[in-house]
XYZ file of C-alpha atoms in Angstrom:
391
model
C 17.052 0.088 19.844
C 16.619 3.775 20.568
C 18.599 6.209 18.404
C 20.792 7.179 21.371
C 22.298 3.706 21.538
C 20.088 2.124 24.200
C 18.378 -1.276 24.265
C 15.703 -0.694 26.878
C 17.714 0.711 29.791
C 20.990 -0.885 28.596
C 23.785 0.491 26.407
C 24.659 4.167 26.040
C 28.007 5.977 25.836
C 29.670 6.165 29.251
C 33.124 7.301 28.099
C 35.692 10.039 28.868
C 35.094 13.368 27.127
C 38.248 12.757 25.073
C 36.459 10.003 23.155
C 33.186 11.851 22.543
C 34.395 13.240 19.224
C 36.020 9.996 17.969
C 32.874 8.019 18.855
C 30.702 10.480 16.949
C 33.057 10.182 13.972
C 32.862 6.366 14.088
C 29.070 6.437 14.226
C 28.772 8.949 11.397
C 31.204 7.009 9.193
C 29.493 3.691 10.001
C 26.018 4.952 9.053
C 27.310 6.450 5.812
C 29.257 3.296 4.940
C 26.269 1.017 5.409
C 24.413 3.051 2.769
C 27.351 3.104 0.344
C 27.050 0.420 -2.382
C 30.834 0.419 -2.940
C 31.556 -0.284 0.758
C 28.946 -3.030 0.867
C 30.254 -4.569 -2.368
C 33.796 -4.682 -0.947
C 32.418 -6.317 2.210
C 30.485 -8.879 0.182
C 33.647 -9.748 -1.770
C 35.520 -10.173 1.511
C 32.799 -12.529 2.746
C 32.954 -14.682 -0.358
C 36.588 -14.662 -1.426
C 38.547 -13.875 1.771
C 36.505 -15.320 4.645
C 35.078 -18.213 2.628
C 31.367 -17.600 3.169
C 28.810 -18.933 3.126
C 29.729 -21.349 5.865
C 27.854 -24.697 5.807
C 24.901 -25.694 7.965
C 26.184 -29.150 8.941
C 23.955 -32.009 10.086
C 25.620 -33.594 13.117
C 24.341 -37.061 12.281
C 25.923 -39.140 15.034
C 24.988 -36.798 17.871
C 21.515 -36.430 16.376
C 20.961 -40.184 16.310
C 22.201 -40.573 19.875
C 20.016 -37.749 21.223
C 16.937 -38.451 19.083
C 16.901 -34.930 17.691
C 18.056 -33.109 14.569
C 21.194 -31.137 15.489
C 22.784 -28.785 12.970
C 26.053 -26.881 13.401
C 26.479 -23.475 11.729
C 30.152 -23.943 10.831
C 31.747 -20.580 11.695
C 34.823 -22.612 12.610
C 35.412 -22.904 8.868
C 35.777 -19.138 8.413
C 39.250 -17.895 7.451
C 41.242 -17.528 10.730
C 39.054 -20.180 12.378
C 36.222 -18.245 13.999
C 33.324 -15.851 13.443
C 35.467 -12.946 14.691
C 36.739 -12.191 11.168
C 33.207 -11.152 10.039
C 33.332 -8.152 12.363
C 37.057 -7.411 12.193
C 37.136 -7.021 8.420
C 34.073 -4.745 8.553
C 35.550 -2.433 11.200
C 38.970 -2.441 9.508
C 37.406 -1.341 6.225
C 35.510 1.364 8.137
C 38.747 2.644 9.686
C 40.404 2.668 6.264
C 37.474 4.667 4.908
C 37.962 7.182 7.766
C 41.644 7.607 6.859
C 42.915 5.867 10.031
C 45.644 3.260 9.464
C 46.328 2.010 13.026
C 43.987 -0.630 14.459
C 43.969 -1.502 18.153
C 42.101 -4.451 19.638
C 41.666 -6.527 22.783
C 41.512 -10.307 22.786
C 40.840 -13.152 25.197
C 41.024 -16.457 23.343
C 43.136 -14.799 20.663
C 40.649 -15.251 17.824
C 39.632 -11.580 17.713
C 43.290 -10.574 17.866
C 44.102 -12.863 14.955
C 41.086 -11.623 12.997
C 42.078 -7.983 13.523
C 45.736 -8.673 12.685
C 44.614 -10.528 9.563
C 42.364 -7.667 8.444
C 45.177 -5.185 9.106
C 47.626 -7.241 7.028
C 45.152 -7.518 4.160
C 44.452 -3.760 4.122
C 48.032 -2.642 4.812
C 47.411 -1.245 8.284
C 49.313 -1.169 11.594
C 47.878 -3.350 14.372
C 48.337 -3.426 18.162
C 46.619 -6.127 20.233
C 46.169 -6.010 24.032
C 45.965 -9.406 25.745
C 45.894 -10.468 29.388
C 49.041 -12.209 30.590
C 47.045 -15.267 31.736
C 45.420 -15.537 28.322
C 48.809 -15.223 26.611
C 49.911 -18.313 28.528
C 46.656 -20.140 27.692
C 46.748 -19.190 23.993
C 50.464 -18.982 23.167
C 49.966 -20.399 19.672
C 47.561 -17.599 18.795
C 50.030 -14.982 20.051
C 52.605 -16.349 17.599
C 50.046 -16.141 14.794
C 49.289 -12.485 15.583
C 52.977 -11.589 15.627
C 53.538 -13.464 12.371
C 50.790 -11.338 10.815
C 52.714 -8.218 11.822
C 50.778 -7.214 14.931
C 52.343 -5.949 18.142
C 50.983 -7.938 21.097
C 51.042 -6.094 24.429
C 50.829 -8.286 27.536
C 48.502 -6.792 30.176
C 49.567 -7.617 33.716
C 46.794 -5.991 35.731
C 43.772 -7.318 37.618
C 43.276 -10.980 36.820
C 45.268 -10.672 33.569
C 42.343 -11.701 31.344
C 39.983 -10.207 28.771
C 38.437 -7.471 30.927
C 41.897 -6.172 31.824
C 42.982 -6.227 28.166
C 39.824 -4.296 27.242
C 40.492 -1.693 29.933
C 44.058 -1.230 28.710
C 42.973 -0.921 25.077
C 40.476 1.775 26.073
C 43.184 3.646 27.995
C 45.412 3.536 24.915
C 42.557 4.836 22.747
C 41.999 7.740 25.167
C 45.693 8.651 24.695
C 45.500 8.324 20.899
C 41.888 9.303 20.120
C 42.333 10.407 16.509
C 45.220 8.271 15.235
C 43.772 4.860 16.253
C 40.598 2.955 15.496
C 39.513 0.606 18.284
C 38.192 -2.641 16.758
C 35.996 -3.941 19.589
C 35.506 -7.682 19.199
C 32.243 -8.328 20.980
C 28.811 -6.722 21.162
C 29.874 -4.549 24.082
C 31.319 -1.053 24.596
C 29.848 2.397 23.987
C 27.381 3.066 21.171
C 27.574 2.487 18.253
C 29.786 -0.592 18.877
C 27.099 -3.050 20.107
C 24.940 -2.229 17.076
C 27.916 -2.241 14.682
C 29.254 -5.609 15.887
C 25.747 -7.115 15.758
C 25.258 -5.986 12.186
C 28.674 -7.166 10.974
C 27.929 -10.546 12.607
C 24.322 -10.741 11.375
C 25.588 -12.529 8.253
C 25.677 -15.681 10.435
C 21.951 -15.560 11.165
C 20.976 -14.417 7.695
C 22.752 -17.390 6.138
C 21.519 -19.862 8.772
C 17.870 -18.865 8.382
C 18.046 -19.171 4.599
C 19.866 -22.521 4.865
C 17.228 -23.919 7.233
C 14.477 -23.126 4.748
C 16.496 -24.586 1.850
C 17.812 -27.702 3.618
C 14.860 -28.881 5.698
C 12.040 -26.634 4.560
C 11.176 -24.885 7.801
C 12.672 -22.900 10.657
C 14.327 -24.768 13.563
C 12.654 -25.275 16.923
C 15.629 -23.682 18.698
C 18.823 -21.698 18.003
C 21.632 -22.007 20.574
C 24.912 -20.121 20.995
C 27.526 -19.552 23.689
C 27.655 -16.160 25.430
C 30.578 -14.162 26.694
C 30.329 -10.593 25.452
C 27.827 -12.041 23.013
C 28.946 -11.348 19.417
C 28.448 -14.792 17.872
C 25.137 -15.213 19.684
C 23.650 -11.873 18.669
C 24.916 -12.521 15.140
C 22.928 -15.734 14.730
C 19.959 -14.645 16.915
C 19.440 -11.452 14.916
C 17.762 -13.210 11.981
C 15.384 -15.185 14.231
C 14.303 -12.606 16.836
C 11.066 -11.834 14.987
C 10.353 -15.569 14.508
C 8.610 -16.112 17.833
C 8.112 -19.832 17.114
C 11.911 -20.268 17.341
C 13.296 -20.570 20.869
C 16.600 -18.729 21.368
C 19.067 -19.920 24.022
C 22.350 -18.363 25.139
C 24.783 -20.431 27.205
C 27.073 -18.760 29.749
C 30.167 -20.067 31.529
C 29.324 -21.499 34.969
C 33.008 -22.351 35.414
C 33.486 -24.313 38.653
C 29.826 -23.757 39.605
C 27.417 -20.878 40.193
C 27.664 -21.486 43.937
C 31.386 -20.559 43.794
C 33.210 -17.322 42.899
C 34.755 -19.046 39.882
C 32.389 -18.474 36.984
C 31.467 -15.905 34.315
C 27.670 -16.314 34.196
C 26.898 -12.631 33.894
C 23.200 -12.637 33.084
C 22.451 -15.552 35.417
C 24.209 -14.008 38.435
C 24.944 -10.365 37.571
C 23.506 -7.001 38.567
C 23.015 -3.908 36.411
C 25.985 -1.545 36.259
C 28.255 0.424 33.927
C 31.501 -0.985 32.550
C 33.650 -0.338 29.480
C 31.340 2.430 28.282
C 28.014 0.625 28.481
C 25.211 -0.137 30.963
C 24.707 -3.889 31.249
C 24.543 -6.894 33.577
C 27.821 -7.215 35.495
C 29.330 -9.561 38.040
C 29.849 -7.285 41.064
C 30.635 -7.642 44.741
C 28.531 -6.153 47.521
C 30.288 -2.794 47.054
C 29.600 -2.646 43.321
C 33.193 -3.515 42.377
C 33.748 -5.762 39.350
C 34.353 -9.355 40.450
C 37.086 -11.552 39.036
C 35.736 -14.155 36.651
C 36.658 -17.676 35.691
C 36.011 -19.873 32.692
C 37.924 -22.686 31.089
C 37.346 -20.703 27.906
C 39.368 -17.489 27.594
C 36.791 -16.043 25.182
C 33.984 -16.232 27.769
C 36.072 -14.995 30.697
C 34.430 -11.536 30.908
C 32.289 -9.999 33.711
C 29.782 -8.239 31.424
C 27.555 -8.954 28.440
C 26.317 -6.913 25.492
C 23.393 -4.555 26.175
C 21.102 -6.125 23.589
C 21.434 -9.484 25.360
C 20.455 -7.786 28.640
C 17.344 -6.406 26.976
C 16.456 -9.719 25.295
C 16.749 -11.388 28.697
C 14.437 -8.858 30.361
C 11.729 -9.235 27.702
C 12.206 -13.043 27.870
C 12.922 -13.406 24.165
C 16.153 -15.299 24.866
C 16.583 -17.956 27.559
C 20.037 -17.700 29.168
C 21.477 -20.839 30.798
C 24.911 -21.915 32.008
C 27.175 -24.996 32.006
C 30.258 -25.879 34.053
C 33.837 -26.401 32.903
C 33.458 -30.124 33.590
C 30.399 -30.342 31.337
C 32.258 -28.383 28.647
C 35.217 -30.782 28.648
C 32.877 -33.750 28.239
C 31.023 -31.991 25.393
C 34.341 -31.178 23.723
C 35.494 -34.809 23.901
C 32.158 -36.178 22.731
C 31.977 -33.854 19.723
C 35.502 -34.711 18.638
C 34.870 -38.449 18.890
C 31.314 -38.419 17.492
C 31.551 -35.912 14.660
C 35.252 -35.565 13.860
C 35.039 -31.848 14.655
C 37.241 -30.107 17.231
C 35.071 -27.279 18.624
C 36.407 -24.206 20.407
C 35.878 -24.393 24.158
C 33.532 -21.420 23.745
C 31.338 -23.360 21.309
C 31.543 -26.476 23.496
C 29.496 -24.566 26.095
C 26.538 -24.529 23.685
C 27.035 -28.227 22.907
C 27.217 -29.048 26.623
C 23.827 -27.418 27.141
C 22.333 -29.619 24.413
C 23.847 -32.764 25.932
C 22.409 -32.056 29.405
C 18.933 -31.061 28.180
C 15.872 -33.139 27.287
C 14.052 -32.580 24.006
C 11.044 -34.098 22.238
C 11.941 -36.690 19.613
C 12.692 -35.062 16.258
C 13.305 -31.612 17.800
C 15.427 -29.437 15.481
C 18.304 -27.332 16.830
C 20.715 -25.002 15.046
C 23.840 -24.448 17.151
C 26.393 -21.815 16.263
C 29.803 -23.496 16.210
C 31.573 -20.168 16.613
C 35.179 -21.339 16.303
C 37.546 -24.259 16.021
C 39.354 -25.728 18.986
C 42.887 -26.134 17.691
C 43.752 -23.059 19.759
C 42.641 -24.826 22.952
C 44.531 -28.107 22.533
C 47.721 -27.066 24.336
C 45.688 -25.893 27.345
C 43.489 -29.001 27.395
C 46.386 -31.432 27.089
C 48.322 -29.565 29.767
C 45.459 -29.305 32.274
C 42.944 -32.044 31.359
C 44.851 -34.706 29.425
C 43.175 -37.684 31.065
C 39.709 -36.264 30.416
C 40.123 -35.557 26.692
C 42.294 -38.480 25.509
């Protein structure tokens, strides 16, 4: 990455002048904090005693036997709050505290980032406001209750398609109005610099642990590492430790929704064009006039029209292979994982599993798949909309 926040041609700081100063303050504080042994020690204690790291590298024996491969799950679903999002939220919350700011704002789609931010705020004694699309509030009502129980104010966003992109836009508008009294905890590897780099580094603990566990548990690196992709935080977190290992194939799996031939998907890299959105230059789903297209995914966490700038760069240099799966394939992968392994995966993570199930591999091929979150949050939606397919 260049020092000005670019990955190749992607990234940058495309923000209103009002936020130029706050962004510079965030970047300065972040770089100082990452060199401060006391900050890093506090973060390490949070990882071990609050989040519950390290998370296991689990051998999915039944699926492995059926597919003739060795499939391992990196169990981020076992993190405190139920997803990888807490790795980043606690890091940014501690950074805000260090800067003397005690009001966190955040956007959320599936609710996991909202819960993670509300949890970090409660732990550190901070105020928290979470912006969430009205459609996602209906899909993830249980998570909204959890955020409110943790003391957060949840603001329903009724604009656009009432999903993650609209919540992100509203959170940015609020930050522009309160540039010095709020710290915006961005949940994915998107947004203006230094957020993509900061989120990547707070999530890199996933890859660091996974790489070490591979060497300890089966004595070599895997043939392939796979993760789902929306904005891209869990994927860049696990990919980061393997990018220099060119023998390891890296695969990101996007949401093809009802099919790439329809307007109902969120496969940004597969079908997007380069543009600027939410402060960063990246691949975007756009119409013929350059306007942002509405997206669709069965998974609220992947329902976003853009993707982090580092993913765009990794796609261009062909270091990561980006694929997509449909909602129908995701539901089948969800059901199969529950019945085969006794694990309820988040619908986001089920995208990565669906890709494995539809692919062909040599016998004995070794895959590490980032199970980014648990699917308890999705059960109400699945039973309401797809009961016959999952029971």
